[in-house]
Amino acid sequence: MNKYFSYFILLLLTKNLRYYFFERELEFSGAVFTLFLLILIDRRINFWKIMGLFTGIFFIDILGVNCMILGNSIAKAFQLALPAIFYYFAFLLSCILIDVKRYEHGKRMVILLVMDFICNFLELMVKGTLHQPLVNYMIVAIIIRGVIVYMIFLAYKKKEVLIVQEEHNEKYIKLNLMASDLEAESFYLKKISANVEGLMKKAYTSYKTVSEVEEAKRYFLDLSREIHELKKDYTRVVLGLDNLFRKFEHDEVISLTKVGDIIRSNTKRYLLETNLDIHFRVKFNDDFKVRYYHKIFIVINNLVINAIEAIAESSSRPISKVEVCQHSDEEYIYISVWDNGPGVPEDFLSLIFIPGFTTKFSGETGRSSTGMGLSHVKNIVDEAGGELEISSTGEEGTRFEVRLPLNKFRGDTCEKEDSYN
């Protein structure tokens, strides 16, 4: 729908909303409220088009309302509408001459009030009802109307800022999720690259071993060459991803509570999508800036998803809970992820961080999960020089305790020598 058609409907509907002062001698129309708001909100408003809209509105008012409904003659209807016609067209021509759009909204509002006073003053002269008490009432009414309009405008702007901020946060969260997923894939690629390296060595050893069979020698030599080329491609991809994340994270810092907000938003969305009734709580006690925040995000996110999946598979609690808590001291950032799920069997506690180990199987396909989530968490914590511990009982649930060195992650005090390796 064309915006000027919307403006036409708004002005038409509000024009006949009138309020009076001083025994009905001073009349104000609701269309002035609407016009002021449109001028404040729309920096590209075309005043010539607005004048065209008012021409149509007055045509409807004179012929439709006054002549056809109220039974007035055209001359009488035009005489009744003349002061309002004079006001609106004088006001809009003043807006064009002053070029009111070029001023910021505070100055624009003051200019509109001054113009409103002048045009109302001239309108009273046209009516022949100008006298001092009426002018005094008019000044008070114009100020009150201006304050109301400006307050509505400020509320609109605040809402607009909140909407933009919400959209920005949504995009920011998606970007962080995507970056974290890419970094996780980089971890898997590193593992595959190591396997490819081992496979290449085996192929080359086989080439050396079967020295008596020429055809077999050529086969294993070609195989080792192909694996070597594959390894080089893998290495390029892994190094490219590593360099990307190193550049992306080294200089960028965000507040620790922002990490918590992303975790909270992401997890609640995940719970809604999977239709899981789990009480999720995030409590961060610190708000200092951190770098390498994707590392922190990946650690927490993997532990949270692991807890949710454990509860979803076999929890019998009446109320399922997952909680993430954070605090710090002078040396470490402490993060704990707790759930009241079924717990981890004692025999598995020493195995869960081994790559490929899993107890999760799909009920539909019978396939197991990759078993890489917790091993990836362990790898990140170890590379940072931190510690990761787990405690689990059937009664109290499972708690992962993460300890990360503060000097490596704090973004507002860290030095270059503390960089993440």
CSV table of C-alpha atoms in Angstrom, one decimal:
chain,number,residue,atom,x,y,z
A,1,MET,CA,0.0,0.0,0.0
A,2,ASN,CA,1.3,3.5,-0.9
A,3,LYS,CA,2.3,5.4,2.2
A,4,TYR,CA,0.5,8.5,1.0
A,5,PHE,CA,-2.8,6.6,0.8
A,6,SER,CA,-2.2,5.5,4.4
A,7,TYR,CA,-1.5,9.2,5.3
A,8,PHE,CA,-4.8,10.2,3.5
A,9,ILE,CA,-6.8,7.7,5.5
A,10,LEU,CA,-5.2,8.8,8.8
A,11,LEU,CA,-5.7,12.5,8.1
A,12,LEU,CA,-9.3,11.9,6.9
A,13,LEU,CA,-10.2,9.9,10.0
A,14,THR,CA,-8.6,12.3,12.5
A,15,LYS,CA,-9.7,15.6,10.9
A,16,ASN,CA,-13.2,15.5,12.3
A,17,LEU,CA,-11.9,14.6,15.8
A,18,ARG,CA,-12.2,18.0,17.3
A,19,TYR,CA,-11.7,19.5,20.8
A,20,TYR,CA,-12.6,23.0,21.9
A,21,PHE,CA,-11.5,25.7,24.3
A,22,PHE,CA,-12.9,29.0,25.5
A,23,GLU,CA,-16.6,28.2,24.9
A,24,ARG,CA,-16.0,26.6,21.5
A,25,GLU,CA,-14.4,29.7,20.1
A,26,LEU,CA,-11.0,27.9,19.8
A,27,GLU,CA,-11.1,24.7,17.9
A,28,PHE,CA,-8.4,22.1,17.3
A,29,SER,CA,-8.5,19.2,14.9
A,30,GLY,CA,-7.0,15.7,15.5
A,31,ALA,CA,-5.5,16.0,12.0
A,32,VAL,CA,-3.0,18.4,13.4
A,33,PHE,CA,-1.7,15.7,15.8
A,34,THR,CA,-1.4,13.3,12.9
A,35,LEU,CA,0.3,15.9,10.6
A,36,PHE,CA,2.8,16.8,13.3
A,37,LEU,CA,3.7,13.1,13.9
A,38,LEU,CA,4.0,12.4,10.2
A,39,ILE,CA,6.4,15.4,9.8
A,40,LEU,CA,8.5,14.2,12.7
A,41,ILE,CA,8.6,10.5,11.7
A,42,ASP,CA,8.9,10.7,7.9
A,43,ARG,CA,12.1,12.6,7.0
A,44,ARG,CA,11.2,12.2,3.3
A,45,ILE,CA,7.7,13.5,3.5
A,46,ASN,CA,6.5,15.4,0.4
A,47,PHE,CA,4.6,18.5,1.5
A,48,TRP,CA,3.2,19.1,-2.0
A,49,LYS,CA,1.6,15.6,-1.9
A,50,ILE,CA,0.3,16.3,1.6
A,51,MET,CA,-1.3,19.5,0.2
A,52,GLY,CA,-2.9,17.3,-2.5
A,53,LEU,CA,-4.3,15.0,0.2
A,54,PHE,CA,-5.8,17.9,2.1
A,55,THR,CA,-7.4,19.1,-1.1
A,56,GLY,CA,-9.1,15.7,-1.4
A,57,ILE,CA,-10.1,15.8,2.3
A,58,PHE,CA,-11.7,19.2,2.0
A,59,PHE,CA,-13.5,18.2,-1.1
A,60,ILE,CA,-15.0,15.2,0.8
A,61,ASP,CA,-15.7,17.5,3.8
A,62,ILE,CA,-17.4,20.2,1.8
A,63,LEU,CA,-19.4,18.2,-0.7
A,64,GLY,CA,-19.9,14.9,1.2
A,65,VAL,CA,-20.4,15.9,4.8
A,66,ASN,CA,-21.6,19.5,4.7
A,67,CYS,CA,-23.7,19.5,1.5
A,68,MET,CA,-25.0,15.9,1.2
A,69,ILE,CA,-25.3,14.9,4.9
A,70,LEU,CA,-25.8,18.2,6.7
A,71,GLY,CA,-27.8,19.9,3.8
A,72,ASN,CA,-25.7,23.1,3.6
A,73,SER,CA,-25.2,24.9,0.4
A,74,ILE,CA,-21.9,24.8,-1.3
A,75,ALA,CA,-21.2,28.4,-0.5
A,76,LYS,CA,-22.1,27.9,3.2
A,77,ALA,CA,-20.0,24.7,3.3
A,78,PHE,CA,-17.0,26.4,1.8
A,79,GLN,CA,-17.4,29.4,4.2
A,80,LEU,CA,-17.3,26.9,7.1
A,81,ALA,CA,-14.3,25.1,5.8
A,82,LEU,CA,-12.3,28.3,4.8
A,83,PRO,CA,-10.5,28.9,8.1
A,84,ALA,CA,-9.3,25.3,8.3
A,85,ILE,CA,-8.3,25.4,4.6
A,86,PHE,CA,-6.3,28.6,5.3
A,87,TYR,CA,-4.6,27.0,8.3
A,88,TYR,CA,-3.5,23.8,6.7
A,89,PHE,CA,-2.3,25.3,3.4
A,90,ALA,CA,-0.5,28.2,5.1
A,91,PHE,CA,1.1,25.7,7.5
A,92,LEU,CA,2.3,23.3,4.7
A,93,LEU,CA,3.6,26.2,2.5
A,94,SER,CA,5.6,27.4,5.5
A,95,CYS,CA,7.1,23.9,5.9
A,96,ILE,CA,8.2,24.0,2.3
A,97,LEU,CA,9.6,27.6,2.5
A,98,ILE,CA,11.6,26.9,5.7
A,99,ASP,CA,12.5,23.4,4.5
A,100,VAL,CA,11.7,22.0,8.0
A,101,LYS,CA,12.8,18.5,7.1
A,102,ARG,CA,16.5,19.5,7.2
A,103,TYR,CA,16.4,20.1,11.0
A,104,GLU,CA,16.8,17.4,13.6
A,105,HIS,CA,13.6,16.4,15.4
A,106,GLY,CA,14.0,18.7,18.5
A,107,LYS,CA,14.5,21.8,16.4
A,108,ARG,CA,11.8,20.6,13.9
A,109,MET,CA,9.3,20.3,16.8
A,110,VAL,CA,10.0,23.9,18.0
A,111,ILE,CA,9.6,25.2,14.4
A,112,LEU,CA,6.4,23.4,14.0
A,113,LEU,CA,5.0,24.9,17.2
A,114,VAL,CA,5.9,28.4,16.2
A,115,MET,CA,4.4,27.8,12.8
A,116,ASP,CA,1.3,26.3,14.5
A,117,PHE,CA,0.9,29.5,16.6
A,118,ILE,CA,1.3,31.8,13.6
A,119,CYS,CA,-1.2,29.8,11.4
A,120,ASN,CA,-3.7,29.5,14.2
A,121,PHE,CA,-3.4,33.3,14.9
A,122,LEU,CA,-4.1,34.0,11.2
A,123,GLU,CA,-7.0,31.5,11.2
A,124,LEU,CA,-8.6,33.4,14.1
A,125,MET,CA,-8.2,36.6,12.2
A,126,VAL,CA,-9.9,35.0,9.2
A,127,LYS,CA,-12.8,34.0,11.5
A,128,GLY,CA,-12.9,37.4,13.1
A,129,THR,CA,-12.7,36.0,16.6
A,130,LEU,CA,-9.3,37.3,17.6
A,131,HIS,CA,-9.0,38.7,21.2
A,132,GLN,CA,-6.4,38.5,24.0
A,133,PRO,CA,-7.9,35.8,26.3
A,134,LEU,CA,-8.5,33.5,23.3
A,135,VAL,CA,-4.8,34.0,22.2
A,136,ASN,CA,-3.7,33.1,25.8
A,137,TYR,CA,-5.7,29.9,25.7
A,138,MET,CA,-4.4,29.1,22.2
A,139,ILE,CA,-0.8,29.4,23.4
A,140,VAL,CA,-1.4,27.0,26.3
A,141,ALA,CA,-3.3,24.5,24.0
A,142,ILE,CA,-0.6,24.6,21.4
A,143,ILE,CA,2.1,23.9,24.0
A,144,ILE,CA,0.1,21.0,25.6
A,145,ARG,CA,-0.5,19.6,22.1
A,146,GLY,CA,3.1,19.9,21.2
A,147,VAL,CA,4.3,18.1,24.4
A,148,ILE,CA,1.8,15.3,23.8
A,149,VAL,CA,2.9,14.9,20.1
A,150,TYR,CA,6.6,15.0,21.0
A,151,MET,CA,6.1,12.4,23.8
A,152,ILE,CA,4.3,10.1,21.3
A,153,PHE,CA,7.2,10.6,18.8
A,154,LEU,CA,9.9,9.8,21.4
A,155,ALA,CA,8.0,6.7,22.4
A,156,TYR,CA,7.8,5.7,18.7
A,157,LYS,CA,11.5,6.3,18.3
A,158,LYS,CA,12.4,4.2,21.3
A,159,LYS,CA,10.2,1.4,20.1
A,160,GLU,CA,12.0,1.7,16.7
A,161,VAL,CA,15.4,1.5,18.3
A,162,LEU,CA,14.4,-1.5,20.3
A,163,ILE,CA,13.1,-3.3,17.2
A,164,VAL,CA,16.4,-2.5,15.3
A,165,GLN,CA,18.4,-3.7,18.4
A,166,GLU,CA,16.4,-6.9,18.6
A,167,GLU,CA,17.0,-7.6,14.9
A,168,HIS,CA,20.7,-6.8,15.4
A,169,ASN,CA,20.9,-9.2,18.3
A,170,GLU,CA,19.1,-11.9,16.4
A,171,LYS,CA,21.6,-11.6,13.5
A,172,TYR,CA,24.5,-11.4,16.0
A,173,ILE,CA,23.3,-14.6,17.7
A,174,LYS,CA,23.0,-16.4,14.3
A,175,LEU,CA,26.5,-15.2,13.3
A,176,ASN,CA,28.0,-16.6,16.5
A,177,LEU,CA,26.1,-19.9,16.1
A,178,MET,CA,27.4,-20.2,12.6
A,179,ALA,CA,31.0,-19.3,13.6
A,180,SER,CA,30.9,-21.8,16.4
A,181,ASP,CA,29.5,-24.6,14.2
A,182,LEU,CA,32.3,-23.8,11.7
A,183,GLU,CA,34.9,-24.0,14.4
A,184,ALA,CA,33.5,-27.3,15.6
A,185,GLU,CA,33.8,-28.6,12.0
A,186,SER,CA,37.4,-27.4,11.9
A,187,PHE,CA,38.0,-29.6,15.0
A,188,TYR,CA,36.6,-32.6,13.2
A,189,LEU,CA,38.7,-31.8,10.1
A,190,LYS,CA,41.8,-31.8,12.2
A,191,LYS,CA,41.0,-35.2,13.5
A,192,ILE,CA,40.4,-36.5,10.0
A,193,SER,CA,43.6,-34.9,8.8
A,194,ALA,CA,45.5,-36.8,11.5
A,195,ASN,CA,43.8,-40.0,10.3
A,196,VAL,CA,44.8,-39.2,6.7
A,197,GLU,CA,48.4,-38.7,7.8
A,198,GLY,CA,48.4,-42.1,9.4
A,199,LEU,CA,46.8,-43.7,6.4
A,200,MET,CA,49.4,-42.2,4.1
A,201,LYS,CA,52.2,-43.6,6.3
A,202,LYS,CA,50.6,-47.0,6.1
A,203,ALA,CA,50.4,-46.8,2.3
A,204,TYR,CA,54.0,-45.8,2.0
A,205,THR,CA,55.1,-48.5,4.4
A,206,SER,CA,53.2,-51.0,2.3
A,207,TYR,CA,55.0,-49.7,-0.8
A,208,LYS,CA,58.4,-50.3,0.8
A,209,THR,CA,57.3,-53.7,2.1
A,210,VAL,CA,56.1,-55.3,-1.2
A,211,SER,CA,59.3,-54.6,-3.1
A,212,GLU,CA,59.1,-57.9,-4.9
A,213,VAL,CA,55.7,-57.3,-6.6
A,214,GLU,CA,56.1,-54.4,-9.1
A,215,GLU,CA,52.3,-54.0,-9.7
A,216,ALA,CA,51.6,-53.8,-5.9
A,217,LYS,CA,54.5,-51.3,-5.5
A,218,ARG,CA,53.0,-49.0,-8.1
A,219,TYR,CA,49.5,-49.4,-6.5
A,220,PHE,CA,50.7,-48.4,-3.0
A,221,LEU,CA,52.9,-45.7,-4.4
A,222,ASP,CA,50.0,-44.2,-6.3
A,223,LEU,CA,47.8,-44.6,-3.2
A,224,SER,CA,50.3,-42.8,-1.0
A,225,ARG,CA,50.5,-40.0,-3.5
A,226,GLU,CA,46.8,-39.5,-3.7
A,227,ILE,CA,46.4,-39.6,0.1
A,228,HIS,CA,49.2,-37.0,0.3
A,229,GLU,CA,47.3,-34.7,-2.1
A,230,LEU,CA,44.2,-35.2,-0.1
A,231,LYS,CA,46.1,-34.4,3.1
A,232,LYS,CA,47.4,-31.1,1.5
A,233,ASP,CA,43.8,-30.1,0.6
A,234,TYR,CA,42.6,-30.9,4.1
A,235,THR,CA,45.5,-28.9,5.6
A,236,ARG,CA,44.7,-25.9,3.5
A,237,VAL,CA,41.1,-25.9,4.7
A,238,VAL,CA,42.0,-26.4,8.3
A,239,LEU,CA,44.7,-23.7,8.3
A,240,GLY,CA,42.3,-21.3,6.5
A,241,LEU,CA,39.6,-21.8,9.1
A,242,ASP,CA,42.1,-21.5,11.9
A,243,ASN,CA,43.5,-18.2,10.5
A,244,LEU,CA,39.9,-16.9,10.0
A,245,PHE,CA,39.0,-17.5,13.6
A,246,ARG,CA,42.3,-16.2,14.9
A,247,LYS,CA,41.8,-12.9,13.0
A,248,PHE,CA,38.1,-12.8,13.9
A,249,GLU,CA,38.5,-13.3,17.6
A,250,HIS,CA,41.9,-11.8,18.4
A,251,ASP,CA,40.8,-8.1,18.4
A,252,GLU,CA,37.1,-8.5,19.0
A,253,VAL,CA,35.8,-8.6,22.5
A,254,ILE,CA,32.3,-8.8,24.0
A,255,SER,CA,31.0,-8.8,27.5
A,256,LEU,CA,30.8,-12.1,29.4
A,257,THR,CA,27.1,-11.5,30.0
A,258,LYS,CA,26.6,-11.1,26.3
A,259,VAL,CA,27.9,-14.7,25.9
A,260,GLY,CA,25.3,-15.7,28.6
A,261,ASP,CA,22.6,-13.9,26.6
A,262,ILE,CA,23.5,-15.7,23.4
A,263,ILE,CA,23.5,-19.1,25.3
A,264,ARG,CA,20.1,-18.2,26.9
A,265,SER,CA,18.5,-17.2,23.6
A,266,ASN,CA,19.9,-20.0,21.6
A,267,THR,CA,18.9,-22.7,24.2
A,268,LYS,CA,15.4,-21.4,24.6
A,269,ARG,CA,14.9,-21.4,20.9
A,270,TYR,CA,16.2,-25.0,20.7
A,271,LEU,CA,13.8,-26.1,23.5
A,272,LEU,CA,10.9,-24.5,21.7
A,273,GLU,CA,11.9,-26.2,18.4
A,274,THR,CA,12.3,-29.6,20.0
A,275,ASN,CA,9.1,-29.1,22.2
A,276,LEU,CA,11.0,-30.0,25.4
A,277,ASP,CA,9.7,-28.8,28.8
A,278,ILE,CA,13.0,-28.1,30.6
A,279,HIS,CA,13.6,-25.2,33.0
A,280,PHE,CA,16.7,-23.4,31.7
A,281,ARG,CA,18.6,-20.8,33.8
A,282,VAL,CA,21.7,-18.8,33.1
A,283,LYS,CA,23.4,-16.8,35.9
A,284,PHE,CA,26.6,-14.9,35.1
A,285,ASN,CA,28.1,-12.9,38.0
A,286,ASP,CA,30.7,-11.0,35.9
A,287,ASP,CA,30.3,-8.5,33.1
A,288,PHE,CA,33.9,-7.9,32.0
A,289,LYS,CA,35.0,-8.1,28.4
A,290,VAL,CA,36.3,-11.4,27.0
A,291,ARG,CA,38.2,-12.4,23.9
A,292,TYR,CA,38.1,-15.8,22.2
A,293,TYR,CA,34.5,-15.8,23.3
A,294,HIS,CA,33.7,-18.4,20.7
A,295,LYS,CA,35.7,-20.9,22.7
A,296,ILE,CA,33.7,-20.1,25.8
A,297,PHE,CA,30.5,-20.3,23.8
A,298,ILE,CA,31.4,-23.7,22.3
A,299,VAL,CA,32.2,-25.1,25.7
A,300,ILE,CA,29.0,-24.0,27.3
A,301,ASN,CA,26.8,-24.8,24.3
A,302,ASN,CA,28.1,-28.3,24.0
A,303,LEU,CA,27.7,-29.0,27.7
A,304,VAL,CA,24.1,-27.5,27.7
A,305,ILE,CA,23.0,-29.5,24.6
A,306,ASN,CA,24.6,-32.6,26.1
A,307,ALA,CA,22.6,-32.1,29.3
A,308,ILE,CA,19.3,-31.4,27.4
A,309,GLU,CA,19.8,-34.6,25.3
A,310,ALA,CA,20.5,-36.7,28.4
A,311,ILE,CA,17.3,-35.4,30.1
A,312,ALA,CA,15.2,-35.8,26.9
A,313,GLU,CA,16.3,-39.5,26.5
A,314,SER,CA,15.7,-40.9,30.0
A,315,SER,CA,14.8,-38.4,32.7
A,316,SER,CA,12.0,-39.3,35.0
A,317,ARG,CA,12.0,-36.1,37.1
A,318,PRO,CA,8.7,-34.2,37.4
A,319,ILE,CA,10.6,-31.0,36.7
A,320,SER,CA,13.6,-31.1,34.5
A,321,LYS,CA,16.3,-28.4,35.0
A,322,VAL,CA,19.5,-27.2,33.4
A,323,GLU,CA,21.5,-24.4,34.9
A,324,VAL,CA,24.6,-22.5,33.8
A,325,CYS,CA,26.5,-20.5,36.4
A,326,GLN,CA,29.6,-18.4,36.2
A,327,HIS,CA,31.9,-16.6,38.6
A,328,SER,CA,35.6,-15.7,38.7
A,329,ASP,CA,38.5,-14.9,41.0
A,330,GLU,CA,41.9,-13.2,40.3
A,331,GLU,CA,43.1,-16.2,38.3
A,332,TYR,CA,40.3,-18.2,36.7
A,333,ILE,CA,36.8,-18.0,35.1
A,334,TYR,CA,34.6,-20.7,36.6
A,335,ILE,CA,31.7,-22.1,34.6
A,336,SER,CA,29.4,-24.9,35.8
A,337,VAL,CA,26.7,-26.7,33.8
A,338,TRP,CA,24.3,-28.7,35.9
A,339,ASP,CA,21.3,-30.8,35.1
A,340,ASN,CA,19.0,-33.0,37.2
A,341,GLY,CA,18.9,-35.8,34.6
A,342,PRO,CA,19.6,-39.5,35.1
A,343,GLY,CA,23.3,-39.0,35.6
A,344,VAL,CA,26.3,-40.7,34.1
A,345,PRO,CA,27.2,-44.3,35.2
A,346,GLU,CA,30.4,-44.4,37.2
A,347,ASP,CA,32.0,-46.7,34.7
A,348,PHE,CA,31.6,-44.2,32.0
A,349,LEU,CA,33.0,-41.1,33.8
A,350,SER,CA,36.6,-41.9,32.7
A,351,LEU,CA,35.5,-42.5,29.1
A,352,ILE,CA,33.2,-39.7,28.1
A,353,PHE,CA,36.0,-37.3,27.0
A,354,ILE,CA,37.5,-39.9,24.6
A,355,PRO,CA,36.8,-39.0,21.0
A,356,GLY,CA,34.1,-41.3,19.5
A,357,PHE,CA,32.8,-42.5,22.8
A,358,THR,CA,29.0,-42.2,23.1
A,359,THR,CA,26.0,-43.7,24.8
A,360,LYS,CA,23.5,-41.9,22.5
A,361,PHE,CA,21.6,-43.7,19.8
A,362,SER,CA,18.8,-42.6,17.5
A,363,GLY,CA,15.6,-44.5,18.3
A,364,GLU,CA,14.5,-44.1,14.7
A,365,THR,CA,17.7,-44.9,12.7
A,366,GLY,CA,19.6,-46.9,15.3
A,367,ARG,CA,22.7,-44.7,14.6
A,368,SER,CA,24.9,-43.5,17.3
A,369,SER,CA,26.0,-39.9,17.7
A,370,THR,CA,29.5,-38.8,16.7
A,371,GLY,CA,30.8,-38.8,20.3
A,372,MET,CA,32.8,-35.7,19.5
A,373,GLY,CA,31.0,-33.0,21.4
A,374,LEU,CA,32.5,-33.6,24.9
A,375,SER,CA,36.0,-34.4,23.4
A,376,HIS,CA,35.9,-31.1,21.6
A,377,VAL,CA,35.1,-29.3,24.8
A,378,LYS,CA,37.9,-31.1,26.5
A,379,ASN,CA,40.3,-30.2,23.7
A,380,ILE,CA,39.4,-26.5,23.9
A,381,VAL,CA,39.8,-26.4,27.7
A,382,ASP,CA,43.1,-28.2,27.6
A,383,GLU,CA,44.5,-26.0,24.8
A,384,ALA,CA,43.6,-22.9,27.0
A,385,GLY,CA,45.4,-24.4,30.0
A,386,GLY,CA,42.2,-24.9,31.9
A,387,GLU,CA,40.6,-27.9,33.6
A,388,LEU,CA,37.3,-29.8,33.0
A,389,GLU,CA,35.8,-32.0,35.7
A,390,ILE,CA,32.6,-34.0,35.9
A,391,SER,CA,30.6,-35.3,38.9
A,392,SER,CA,27.5,-37.3,38.6
A,393,THR,CA,25.0,-39.2,40.7
A,394,GLY,CA,21.6,-40.6,40.1
A,395,GLU,CA,20.1,-38.4,42.9
A,396,GLU,CA,21.7,-35.1,42.2
A,397,GLY,CA,22.2,-35.2,38.5
A,398,THR,CA,25.4,-34.3,36.5
A,399,ARG,CA,27.6,-31.3,36.9
A,400,PHE,CA,30.5,-30.2,34.6
A,401,GLU,CA,33.0,-27.8,36.2
A,402,VAL,CA,35.1,-25.7,33.8
A,403,ARG,CA,38.0,-23.6,34.9
A,404,LEU,CA,39.6,-21.2,32.3
A,405,PRO,CA,42.7,-19.0,32.9
A,406,LEU,CA,41.5,-15.4,33.3
A,407,ASN,CA,44.6,-13.8,31.7
A,408,LYS,CA,44.0,-15.7,28.4
A,409,PHE,CA,40.3,-14.7,28.0
A,410,ARG,CA,39.9,-11.3,29.7
A,411,GLY,CA,39.7,-8.8,26.9
A,412,ASP,CA,40.2,-5.5,28.7
A,413,THR,CA,43.4,-6.4,30.5
A,414,CYS,CA,45.1,-9.2,28.5
A,415,GLU,CA,48.5,-8.7,26.9
A,416,LYS,CA,49.9,-10.2,23.7
A,417,GLU,CA,51.9,-12.8,25.4
A,418,ASP,CA,48.7,-14.3,26.9
A,419,SER,CA,47.4,-15.1,23.4
A,420,TYR,CA,45.5,-18.3,22.8
A,421,ASN,CA,47.7,-20.9,21.3
